[in-house]
Amino acid sequence: MKRRRMWAQGLAGAAAATLLFATGAWGAFALAYRAPGPRGVRLAVAVAWMAGCVLLWAAWLGMGEDRAAAIFVAAYAALLLWWGTIRPSNDRVWADDVARLLSGEVAGSHVTLRNVRDFTWRSDTDYDIRWETREYDLDRLVRVDAVLSYWASEAIAHAMLSFGFDDGRHVVFSVEIRRKRGEAFSEVGGFFRQFELVLVAADEHDIVRVRTNVRGEDDYLFPLRMPQEAMRSLFVSYVEAANGLVRRPRFYNTVTSNCTTIVYRMARRIDGALPFDLRLLLTGYLPEYFAENGTLDERFSVDEWRRFGRITERARATGPGDDFSRAIRVGIPPAYSPPSGDSTV
């Protein structure tokens, strides 16, 4: 019995130490990324917080000083109160490519999109700025393609959806961080309210070409197997999401509010049986997820679709006057469209 009590006390102590370390580390990161002041000041505050946590843990766990635990709880409560005051905003000095918010109106099959991006990129710092208002007829919507842009490893890709119409036009929706001018992306910062969320609608020769031809990313295009009703519903969901961000800004989160999790939540409105999967976070493996859920045409294997759909070299071979959307689709078989009423997303 005595030995059991010792084991139980030991496990309880280890659990308490782990919890204290986790909460202290979270507080340090939160202060490092969101405390007011320049970067050096934020880092100094974060280091001071962590040092204070270590001293309090030592006093409590090592010397049984109960006041140390009370001080830590009070300090952590104050930290959480401060954290709750951090609110997203649409009113900042934004980078040029996310400076405007997309919005739209839907009237029957007619859609008006405002602030569709149509930049011409020569480099990440040299580009022509152009924002347009465009009209779309959802009765003429004929395809949806997933575009995956690999920039880190085979497990990590930025996911976008491109909607194609029977007149050859395409518009891409992309959920992205809304960077302030001069700000760089940080995966860790994405956990700590460093960035707002933005939904971009853009031409393929802007939002895809900048990744392949300017940023050196490796892009793949996958035609999705969707009935026309599902295409329309998903398009309208994007418009509603864009209008929602105009009314109420949101923070980007690396796990919970990123380029695929938001699309997943919209798709679930169409097919409530669509399962959540780790590959929604490890976005490089989305083609396998599509295949298992019937969204990727079963006539070909995932490896064959990857081979057909690698558009990087075709994109890099295009010139300023070329039909970019047509060029990148050369050699990609069209997806079989299920009959109306099929719920496949």
mmCIF file with all atom_site columns, N, CA and C in Angstrom, residues 119-183:
data_model
loop_
_atom_site.group_PDB
_atom_site.id
_atom_site.type_symbol
_atom_site.label_atom_id
_atom_site.label_alt_id
_atom_site.label_comp_id
_atom_site.label_asym_id
_atom_site.label_entity_id
_atom_site.label_seq_id
_atom_site.pdbx_PDB_ins_code
_atom_site.Cartn_x
_atom_site.Cartn_y
_atom_site.Cartn_z
_atom_site.occupancy
_atom_site.B_iso_or_equiv
_atom_site.pdbx_formal_charge
_atom_site.auth_seq_id
_atom_site.auth_comp_id
_atom_site.auth_asym_id
_atom_site.auth_atom_id
_atom_site.pdbx_PDB_model_num
ATOM 1   N N  . PHE A 1 119 ? -2.947  40.292 -60.194 1.00 0.00 ? 119 PHE A N  1
ATOM 2   C CA . PHE A 1 119 ? -1.596  40.857 -60.240 1.00 0.00 ? 119 PHE A CA 1
ATOM 3   C C  . PHE A 1 119 ? -0.780  40.193 -61.359 1.00 0.00 ? 119 PHE A C  1
ATOM 4   N N  . THR A 1 120 ? 0.159   40.948 -61.891 1.00 0.00 ? 120 THR A N  1
ATOM 5   C CA . THR A 1 120 ? 1.198   40.396 -62.755 1.00 0.00 ? 120 THR A CA 1
ATOM 6   C C  . THR A 1 120 ? 2.502   40.441 -61.968 1.00 0.00 ? 120 THR A C  1
ATOM 7   N N  . TRP A 1 121 ? 3.074   39.246 -61.689 1.00 0.00 ? 121 TRP A N  1
ATOM 8   C CA . TRP A 1 121 ? 4.234   39.135 -60.824 1.00 0.00 ? 121 TRP A CA 1
ATOM 9   C C  . TRP A 1 121 ? 5.509   38.945 -61.641 1.00 0.00 ? 121 TRP A C  1
ATOM 10  N N  . ARG A 1 122 ? 6.518   39.759 -61.350 1.00 0.00 ? 122 ARG A N  1
ATOM 11  C CA . ARG A 1 122 ? 7.861   39.541 -61.896 1.00 0.00 ? 122 ARG A CA 1
ATOM 12  C C  . ARG A 1 122 ? 8.804   39.025 -60.808 1.00 0.00 ? 122 ARG A C  1
ATOM 13  N N  . SER A 1 123 ? 8.562   39.432 -59.583 1.00 0.00 ? 123 SER A N  1
ATOM 14  C CA . SER A 1 123 ? 9.259   38.912 -58.405 1.00 0.00 ? 123 SER A CA 1
ATOM 15  C C  . SER A 1 123 ? 8.358   39.179 -57.215 1.00 0.00 ? 123 SER A C  1
ATOM 16  N N  . ASP A 1 124 ? 8.777   38.742 -56.023 1.00 0.00 ? 124 ASP A N  1
ATOM 17  C CA . ASP A 1 124 ? 7.959   38.972 -54.830 1.00 0.00 ? 124 ASP A CA 1
ATOM 18  C C  . ASP A 1 124 ? 7.855   40.447 -54.465 1.00 0.00 ? 124 ASP A C  1
ATOM 19  N N  . THR A 1 125 ? 8.738   41.258 -55.016 1.00 0.00 ? 125 THR A N  1
ATOM 20  C CA . THR A 1 125 ? 8.719   42.690 -54.708 1.00 0.00 ? 125 THR A CA 1
ATOM 21  C C  . THR A 1 125 ? 8.446   43.558 -55.936 1.00 0.00 ? 125 THR A C  1
ATOM 22  N N  . ASP A 1 126 ? 8.303   42.937 -57.094 1.00 0.00 ? 126 ASP A N  1
ATOM 23  C CA . ASP A 1 126 ? 8.076   43.664 -58.345 1.00 0.00 ? 126 ASP A CA 1
ATOM 24  C C  . ASP A 1 126 ? 6.837   43.088 -59.020 1.00 0.00 ? 126 ASP A C  1
ATOM 25  N N  . TYR A 1 127 ? 5.743   43.863 -59.032 1.00 0.00 ? 127 TYR A N  1
ATOM 26  C CA . TYR A 1 127 ? 4.480   43.350 -59.561 1.00 0.00 ? 127 TYR A CA 1
ATOM 27  C C  . TYR A 1 127 ? 3.581   44.522 -59.927 1.00 0.00 ? 127 TYR A C  1
ATOM 28  N N  . ASP A 1 128 ? 2.633   44.244 -60.807 1.00 0.00 ? 128 ASP A N  1
ATOM 29  C CA . ASP A 1 128 ? 1.608   45.219 -61.166 1.00 0.00 ? 128 ASP A CA 1
ATOM 30  C C  . ASP A 1 128 ? 0.359   44.907 -60.356 1.00 0.00 ? 128 ASP A C  1
ATOM 31  N N  . ILE A 1 129 ? -0.162  45.916 -59.679 1.00 0.00 ? 129 ILE A N  1
ATOM 32  C CA . ILE A 1 129 ? -1.330  45.738 -58.815 1.00 0.00 ? 129 ILE A CA 1
ATOM 33  C C  . ILE A 1 129 ? -2.605  45.957 -59.619 1.00 0.00 ? 129 ILE A C  1
ATOM 34  N N  . ARG A 1 130 ? -3.501  44.999 -59.525 1.00 0.00 ? 130 ARG A N  1
ATOM 35  C CA . ARG A 1 130 ? -4.799  45.154 -60.202 1.00 0.00 ? 130 ARG A CA 1
ATOM 36  C C  . ARG A 1 130 ? -5.860  44.377 -59.411 1.00 0.00 ? 130 ARG A C  1
ATOM 37  N N  . TRP A 1 131 ? -6.920  45.086 -59.024 1.00 0.00 ? 131 TRP A N  1
ATOM 38  C CA . TRP A 1 131 ? -8.081  44.482 -58.353 1.00 0.00 ? 131 TRP A CA 1
ATOM 39  C C  . TRP A 1 131 ? -9.309  44.765 -59.211 1.00 0.00 ? 131 TRP A C  1
ATOM 40  N N  . GLU A 1 132 ? -10.169 43.770 -59.372 1.00 0.00 ? 132 GLU A N  1
ATOM 41  C CA . GLU A 1 132 ? -11.298 43.915 -60.291 1.00 0.00 ? 132 GLU A CA 1
ATOM 42  C C  . GLU A 1 132 ? -12.598 43.433 -59.656 1.00 0.00 ? 132 GLU A C  1
ATOM 43  N N  . THR A 1 133 ? -13.702 43.915 -60.185 1.00 0.00 ? 133 THR A N  1
ATOM 44  C CA . THR A 1 133 ? -15.034 43.375 -59.899 1.00 0.00 ? 133 THR A CA 1
ATOM 45  C C  . THR A 1 133 ? -15.430 42.482 -61.065 1.00 0.00 ? 133 THR A C  1
ATOM 46  N N  . ARG A 1 134 ? -15.837 41.256 -60.767 1.00 0.00 ? 134 ARG A N  1
ATOM 47  C CA . ARG A 1 134 ? -16.138 40.298 -61.839 1.00 0.00 ? 134 ARG A CA 1
ATOM 48  C C  . ARG A 1 134 ? -17.507 39.654 -61.609 1.00 0.00 ? 134 ARG A C  1
ATOM 49  N N  . GLU A 1 135 ? -18.109 39.273 -62.739 1.00 0.00 ? 135 GLU A N  1
ATOM 50  C CA . GLU A 1 135 ? -19.423 38.649 -62.727 1.00 0.00 ? 135 GLU A CA 1
ATOM 51  C C  . GLU A 1 135 ? -19.287 37.188 -63.166 1.00 0.00 ? 135 GLU A C  1
ATOM 52  N N  . TYR A 1 136 ? -20.029 36.303 -62.496 1.00 0.00 ? 136 TYR A N  1
ATOM 53  C CA . TYR A 1 136 ? -19.993 34.872 -62.819 1.00 0.00 ? 136 TYR A CA 1
ATOM 54  C C  . TYR A 1 136 ? -21.410 34.323 -62.848 1.00 0.00 ? 136 TYR A C  1
ATOM 55  N N  . ASP A 1 137 ? -21.642 33.372 -63.759 1.00 0.00 ? 137 ASP A N  1
ATOM 56  C CA . ASP A 1 137 ? -22.920 32.693 -63.871 1.00 0.00 ? 137 ASP A CA 1
ATOM 57  C C  . ASP A 1 137 ? -22.725 31.254 -63.406 1.00 0.00 ? 137 ASP A C  1
ATOM 58  N N  . LEU A 1 138 ? -23.311 30.904 -62.276 1.00 0.00 ? 138 LEU A N  1
ATOM 59  C CA . LEU A 1 138 ? -23.113 29.570 -61.710 1.00 0.00 ? 138 LEU A CA 1
ATOM 60  C C  . LEU A 1 138 ? -23.721 28.477 -62.579 1.00 0.00 ? 138 LEU A C  1
ATOM 61  N N  . ASP A 1 139 ? -24.659 28.834 -63.478 1.00 0.00 ? 139 ASP A N  1
ATOM 62  C CA . ASP A 1 139 ? -25.176 27.836 -64.419 1.00 0.00 ? 139 ASP A CA 1
ATOM 63  C C  . ASP A 1 139 ? -24.104 27.382 -65.399 1.00 0.00 ? 139 ASP A C  1
ATOM 64  N N  . ARG A 1 140 ? -23.039 28.171 -65.527 1.00 0.00 ? 140 ARG A N  1
ATOM 65  C CA . ARG A 1 140 ? -21.964 27.851 -66.479 1.00 0.00 ? 140 ARG A CA 1
ATOM 66  C C  . ARG A 1 140 ? -20.728 27.274 -65.782 1.00 0.00 ? 140 ARG A C  1
ATOM 67  N N  . LEU A 1 141 ? -20.861 26.968 -64.496 1.00 0.00 ? 141 LEU A N  1
ATOM 68  C CA . LEU A 1 141 ? -19.781 26.354 -63.731 1.00 0.00 ? 141 LEU A CA 1
ATOM 69  C C  . LEU A 1 141 ? -19.674 24.887 -64.114 1.00 0.00 ? 141 LEU A C  1
ATOM 70  N N  . VAL A 1 142 ? -18.486 24.461 -64.563 1.00 0.00 ? 142 VAL A N  1
ATOM 71  C CA . VAL A 1 142 ? -18.349 23.108 -65.105 1.00 0.00 ? 142 VAL A CA 1
ATOM 72  C C  . VAL A 1 142 ? -17.282 22.263 -64.413 1.00 0.00 ? 142 VAL A C  1
ATOM 73  N N  . ARG A 1 143 ? -16.402 22.862 -63.600 1.00 0.00 ? 143 ARG A N  1
ATOM 74  C CA . ARG A 1 143 ? -15.364 22.039 -62.976 1.00 0.00 ? 143 ARG A CA 1
ATOM 75  C C  . ARG A 1 143 ? -14.823 22.719 -61.723 1.00 0.00 ? 143 ARG A C  1
ATOM 76  N N  . VAL A 1 144 ? -14.300 21.885 -60.826 1.00 0.00 ? 144 VAL A N  1
ATOM 77  C CA . VAL A 1 144 ? -13.568 22.370 -59.662 1.00 0.00 ? 144 VAL A CA 1
ATOM 78  C C  . VAL A 1 144 ? -12.275 21.573 -59.589 1.00 0.00 ? 144 VAL A C  1
ATOM 79  N N  . ASP A 1 145 ? -11.164 22.278 -59.468 1.00 0.00 ? 145 ASP A N  1
ATOM 80  C CA . ASP A 1 145 ? -9.849  21.644 -59.383 1.00 0.00 ? 145 ASP A CA 1
ATOM 81  C C  . ASP A 1 145 ? -9.188  22.027 -58.066 1.00 0.00 ? 145 ASP A C  1
ATOM 82  N N  . ALA A 1 146 ? -8.579  21.052 -57.416 1.00 0.00 ? 146 ALA A N  1
ATOM 83  C CA . ALA A 1 146 ? -7.736  21.340 -56.257 1.00 0.00 ? 146 ALA A CA 1
ATOM 84  C C  . ALA A 1 146 ? -6.331  21.618 -56.747 1.00 0.00 ? 146 ALA A C  1
ATOM 85  N N  . VAL A 1 147 ? -5.737  22.699 -56.275 1.00 0.00 ? 147 VAL A N  1
ATOM 86  C CA . VAL A 1 147 ? -4.351  23.043 -56.605 1.00 0.00 ? 147 VAL A CA 1
ATOM 87  C C  . VAL A 1 147 ? -3.543  22.953 -55.321 1.00 0.00 ? 147 VAL A C  1
ATOM 88  N N  . LEU A 1 148 ? -2.533  22.099 -55.331 1.00 0.00 ? 148 LEU A N  1
ATOM 89  C CA . LEU A 1 148 ? -1.650  21.950 -54.171 1.00 0.00 ? 148 LEU A CA 1
ATOM 90  C C  . LEU A 1 148 ? -0.281  22.493 -54.535 1.00 0.00 ? 148 LEU A C  1
ATOM 91  N N  . SER A 1 149 ? 0.205   23.410 -53.720 1.00 0.00 ? 149 SER A N  1
ATOM 92  C CA . SER A 1 149 ? 1.499   24.043 -53.950 1.00 0.00 ? 149 SER A CA 1
ATOM 93  C C  . SER A 1 149 ? 2.446   23.638 -52.825 1.00 0.00 ? 149 SER A C  1
ATOM 94  N N  . TYR A 1 150 ? 3.457   22.828 -53.181 1.00 0.00 ? 150 TYR A N  1
ATOM 95  C CA . TYR A 1 150 ? 4.390   22.280 -52.185 1.00 0.00 ? 150 TYR A CA 1
ATOM 96  C C  . TYR A 1 150 ? 5.561   23.253 -52.014 1.00 0.00 ? 150 TYR A C  1
ATOM 97  N N  . TRP A 1 151 ? 5.792   23.645 -50.765 1.00 0.00 ? 151 TRP A N  1
ATOM 98  C CA . TRP A 1 151 ? 6.829   24.647 -50.510 1.00 0.00 ? 151 TRP A CA 1
ATOM 99  C C  . TRP A 1 151 ? 7.799   24.235 -49.411 1.00 0.00 ? 151 TRP A C  1
ATOM 100 N N  . ALA A 1 152 ? 7.530   23.131 -48.712 1.00 0.00 ? 152 ALA A N  1
ATOM 101 C CA . ALA A 1 152 ? 8.415   22.743 -47.609 1.00 0.00 ? 152 ALA A CA 1
ATOM 102 C C  . ALA A 1 152 ? 8.845   21.292 -47.715 1.00 0.00 ? 152 ALA A C  1
ATOM 103 N N  . SER A 1 153 ? 7.889   20.378 -47.810 1.00 0.00 ? 153 SER A N  1
ATOM 104 C CA . SER A 1 153 ? 8.177   18.956 -47.876 1.00 0.00 ? 153 SER A CA 1
ATOM 105 C C  . SER A 1 153 ? 6.992   18.281 -48.532 1.00 0.00 ? 153 SER A C  1
ATOM 106 N N  . GLU A 1 154 ? 7.086   16.950 -48.721 1.00 0.00 ? 154 GLU A N  1
ATOM 107 C CA . GLU A 1 154 ? 5.985   16.243 -49.355 1.00 0.00 ? 154 GLU A CA 1
ATOM 108 C C  . GLU A 1 154 ? 4.741   16.207 -48.485 1.00 0.00 ? 154 GLU A C  1
ATOM 109 N N  . ALA A 1 155 ? 4.874   16.509 -47.204 1.00 0.00 ? 155 ALA A N  1
ATOM 110 C CA . ALA A 1 155 ? 3.727   16.496 -46.302 1.00 0.00 ? 155 ALA A CA 1
ATOM 111 C C  . ALA A 1 155 ? 3.027   17.847 -46.204 1.00 0.00 ? 155 ALA A C  1
ATOM 112 N N  . ILE A 1 156 ? 3.664   18.913 -46.653 1.00 0.00 ? 156 ILE A N  1
ATOM 113 C CA . ILE A 1 156 ? 3.139   20.266 -46.469 1.00 0.00 ? 156 ILE A CA 1
ATOM 114 C C  . ILE A 1 156 ? 2.903   20.928 -47.820 1.00 0.00 ? 156 ILE A C  1
ATOM 115 N N  . ALA A 1 157 ? 1.674   21.368 -48.040 1.00 0.00 ? 157 ALA A N  1
ATOM 116 C CA . ALA A 1 157 ? 1.340   22.084 -49.272 1.00 0.00 ? 157 ALA A CA 1
ATOM 117 C C  . ALA A 1 157 ? 0.266   23.113 -48.954 1.00 0.00 ? 157 ALA A C  1
ATOM 118 N N  . HIS A 1 158 ? 0.254   24.175 -49.755 1.00 0.00 ? 158 HIS A N  1
ATOM 119 C CA . HIS A 1 158 ? -0.840  25.134 -49.646 1.00 0.00 ? 158 HIS A CA 1
ATOM 120 C C  . HIS A 1 158 ? -1.936  24.678 -50.598 1.00 0.00 ? 158 HIS A C  1
ATOM 121 N N  . ALA A 1 159 ? -3.162  24.573 -50.097 1.00 0.00 ? 159 ALA A N  1
ATOM 122 C CA . ALA A 1 159 ? -4.280  24.055 -50.883 1.00 0.00 ? 159 ALA A CA 1
ATOM 123 C C  . ALA A 1 159 ? -5.203  25.189 -51.315 1.00 0.00 ? 159 ALA A C  1
ATOM 124 N N  . MET A 1 160 ? -5.583  25.151 -52.595 1.00 0.00 ? 160 MET A N  1
ATOM 125 C CA . MET A 1 160 ? -6.504  26.137 -53.157 1.00 0.00 ? 160 MET A CA 1
ATOM 126 C C  . MET A 1 160 ? -7.533  25.394 -54.005 1.00 0.00 ? 160 MET A C  1
ATOM 127 N N  . LEU A 1 161 ? -8.690  26.019 -54.219 1.00 0.00 ? 161 LEU A N  1
ATOM 128 C CA . LEU A 1 161 ? -9.691  25.457 -55.119 1.00 0.00 ? 161 LEU A CA 1
ATOM 129 C C  . LEU A 1 161 ? -9.923  26.423 -56.269 1.00 0.00 ? 161 LEU A C  1
ATOM 130 N N  . SER A 1 162 ? -9.882  25.864 -57.489 1.00 0.00 ? 162 SER A N  1
ATOM 131 C CA . SER A 1 162 ? -10.101 26.658 -58.695 1.00 0.00 ? 162 SER A CA 1
ATOM 132 C C  . SER A 1 162 ? -11.424 26.255 -59.327 1.00 0.00 ? 162 SER A C  1
ATOM 133 N N  . PHE A 1 163 ? -12.294 27.232 -59.568 1.00 0.00 ? 163 PHE A N  1
ATOM 134 C CA . PHE A 1 163 ? -13.597 26.992 -60.180 1.00 0.00 ? 163 PHE A CA 1
ATOM 135 C C  . PHE A 1 163 ? -13.531 27.404 -61.650 1.00 0.00 ? 163 PHE A C  1
ATOM 136 N N  . GLY A 1 164 ? -13.910 26.466 -62.545 1.00 0.00 ? 164 GLY A N  1
ATOM 137 C CA . GLY A 1 164 ? -13.823 26.722 -63.982 1.00 0.00 ? 164 GLY A CA 1
ATOM 138 C C  . GLY A 1 164 ? -15.198 26.822 -64.620 1.00 0.00 ? 164 GLY A C  1
ATOM 139 N N  . PHE A 1 165 ? -15.323 27.742 -65.574 1.00 0.00 ? 165 PHE A N  1
ATOM 140 C CA . PHE A 1 165 ? -16.580 27.984 -66.264 1.00 0.00 ? 165 PHE A CA 1
ATOM 141 C C  . PHE A 1 165 ? -16.458 27.596 -67.734 1.00 0.00 ? 165 PHE A C  1
ATOM 142 N N  . ASP A 1 166 ? -17.611 27.412 -68.397 1.00 0.00 ? 166 ASP A N  1
ATOM 143 C CA . ASP A 1 166 ? -17.579 26.885 -69.764 1.00 0.00 ? 166 ASP A CA 1
ATOM 144 C C  . ASP A 1 166 ? -17.049 27.880 -70.791 1.00 0.00 ? 166 ASP A C  1
ATOM 145 N N  . ASP A 1 167 ? -16.806 29.123 -70.371 1.00 0.00 ? 167 ASP A N  1
ATOM 146 C CA . ASP A 1 167 ? -16.181 30.096 -71.284 1.00 0.00 ? 167 ASP A CA 1
ATOM 147 C C  . ASP A 1 167 ? -14.665 30.128 -71.124 1.00 0.00 ? 167 ASP A C  1
ATOM 148 N N  . GLY A 1 168 ? -14.097 29.213 -70.325 1.00 0.00 ? 168 GLY A N  1
ATOM 149 C CA . GLY A 1 168 ? -12.649 29.142 -70.154 1.00 0.00 ? 168 GLY A CA 1
ATOM 150 C C  . GLY A 1 168 ? -12.105 29.950 -68.994 1.00 0.00 ? 168 GLY A C  1
ATOM 151 N N  . ARG A 1 169 ? -12.958 30.702 -68.311 1.00 0.00 ? 169 ARG A N  1
ATOM 152 C CA . ARG A 1 169 ? -12.483 31.486 -67.173 1.00 0.00 ? 169 ARG A CA 1
ATOM 153 C C  . ARG A 1 169 ? -12.349 30.606 -65.935 1.00 0.00 ? 169 ARG A C  1
ATOM 154 N N  . HIS A 1 170 ? -11.408 30.984 -65.072 1.00 0.00 ? 170 HIS A N  1
ATOM 155 C CA . HIS A 1 170 ? -11.200 30.289 -63.809 1.00 0.00 ? 170 HIS A CA 1
ATOM 156 C C  . HIS A 1 170 ? -10.994 31.337 -62.712 1.00 0.00 ? 170 HIS A C  1
ATOM 157 N N  . VAL A 1 171 ? -11.513 31.047 -61.538 1.00 0.00 ? 171 VAL A N  1
ATOM 158 C CA . VAL A 1 171 ? -11.245 31.881 -60.374 1.00 0.00 ? 171 VAL A CA 1
ATOM 159 C C  . VAL A 1 171 ? -10.826 30.955 -59.238 1.00 0.00 ? 171 VAL A C  1
ATOM 160 N N  . VAL A 1 172 ? -9.740  31.316 -58.564 1.00 0.00 ? 172 VAL A N  1
ATOM 161 C CA . VAL A 1 172 ? -9.185  30.506 -57.485 1.00 0.00 ? 172 VAL A CA 1
ATOM 162 C C  . VAL A 1 172 ? -9.512  31.152 -56.156 1.00 0.00 ? 172 VAL A C  1
ATOM 163 N N  . PHE A 1 173 ? -9.995  30.334 -55.206 1.00 0.00 ? 173 PHE A N  1
ATOM 164 C CA . PHE A 1 173 ? -10.188 30.794 -53.836 1.00 0.00 ? 173 PHE A CA 1
ATOM 165 C C  . PHE A 1 173 ? -9.073  30.210 -52.977 1.00 0.00 ? 173 PHE A C  1
ATOM 166 N N  . SER A 1 174 ? -8.469  31.056 -52.168 1.00 0.00 ? 174 SER A N  1
ATOM 167 C CA . SER A 1 174 ? -7.341  30.635 -51.342 1.00 0.00 ? 174 SER A CA 1
ATOM 168 C C  . SER A 1 174 ? -7.452  31.269 -49.961 1.00 0.00 ? 174 SER A C  1
ATOM 169 N N  . VAL A 1 175 ? -7.472  30.434 -48.931 1.00 0.00 ? 175 VAL A N  1
ATOM 170 C CA . VAL A 1 175 ? -7.467  30.916 -47.545 1.00 0.00 ? 175 VAL A CA 1
ATOM 171 C C  . VAL A 1 175 ? -6.013  31.126 -47.136 1.00 0.00 ? 175 VAL A C  1
ATOM 172 N N  . GLU A 1 176 ? -5.657  32.345 -46.707 1.00 0.00 ? 176 GLU A N  1
ATOM 173 C CA . GLU A 1 176 ? -4.258  32.689 -46.449 1.00 0.00 ? 176 GLU A CA 1
ATOM 174 C C  . GLU A 1 176 ? -4.136  33.542 -45.193 1.00 0.00 ? 176 GLU A C  1
ATOM 175 N N  . ILE A 1 177 ? -2.897  33.718 -44.761 1.00 0.00 ? 177 ILE A N  1
ATOM 176 C CA . ILE A 1 177 ? -2.641  34.686 -43.698 1.00 0.00 ? 177 ILE A CA 1
ATOM 177 C C  . ILE A 1 177 ? -2.723  36.088 -44.307 1.00 0.00 ? 177 ILE A C  1
ATOM 178 N N  . ARG A 1 178 ? -3.175  37.023 -43.495 1.00 0.00 ? 178 ARG A N  1
ATOM 179 C CA . ARG A 1 178 ? -3.196  38.410 -43.948 1.00 0.00 ? 178 ARG A CA 1
ATOM 180 C C  . ARG A 1 178 ? -1.999  39.125 -43.315 1.00 0.00 ? 178 ARG A C  1
ATOM 181 N N  . ARG A 1 179 ? -0.921  39.169 -44.065 1.00 0.00 ? 179 ARG A N  1
ATOM 182 C CA . ARG A 1 179 ? 0.327   39.735 -43.552 1.00 0.00 ? 179 ARG A CA 1
ATOM 183 C C  . ARG A 1 179 ? 0.261   41.260 -43.515 1.00 0.00 ? 179 ARG A C  1
ATOM 184 N N  . LYS A 1 180 ? 0.839   41.808 -42.468 1.00 0.00 ? 180 LYS A N  1
ATOM 185 C CA . LYS A 1 180 ? 1.062   43.247 -42.471 1.00 0.00 ? 180 LYS A CA 1
ATOM 186 C C  . LYS A 1 180 ? 2.255   43.555 -43.355 1.00 0.00 ? 180 LYS A C  1
ATOM 187 N N  . ARG A 1 181 ? 2.354   44.781 -43.794 1.00 0.00 ? 181 ARG A N  1
ATOM 188 C CA . ARG A 1 181 ? 3.439   45.167 -44.694 1.00 0.00 ? 181 ARG A CA 1
ATOM 189 C C  . ARG A 1 181 ? 4.792   44.885 -44.043 1.00 0.00 ? 181 ARG A C  1
ATOM 190 N N  . GLY A 1 182 ? 5.643   44.161 -44.759 1.00 0.00 ? 182 GLY A N  1
ATOM 191 C CA . GLY A 1 182 ? 6.963   43.819 -44.267 1.00 0.00 ? 182 GLY A CA 1
ATOM 192 C C  . GLY A 1 182 ? 7.011   42.613 -43.354 1.00 0.00 ? 182 GLY A C  1
ATOM 193 N N  . GLU A 1 183 ? 5.864   41.980 -43.110 1.00 0.00 ? 183 GLU A N  1
ATOM 194 C CA . GLU A 1 183 ? 5.802   40.847 -42.191 1.00 0.00 ? 183 GLU A CA 1
ATOM 195 C C  . GLU A 1 183 ? 6.017   39.543 -42.944 1.00 0.00 ? 183 GLU A C  1
#
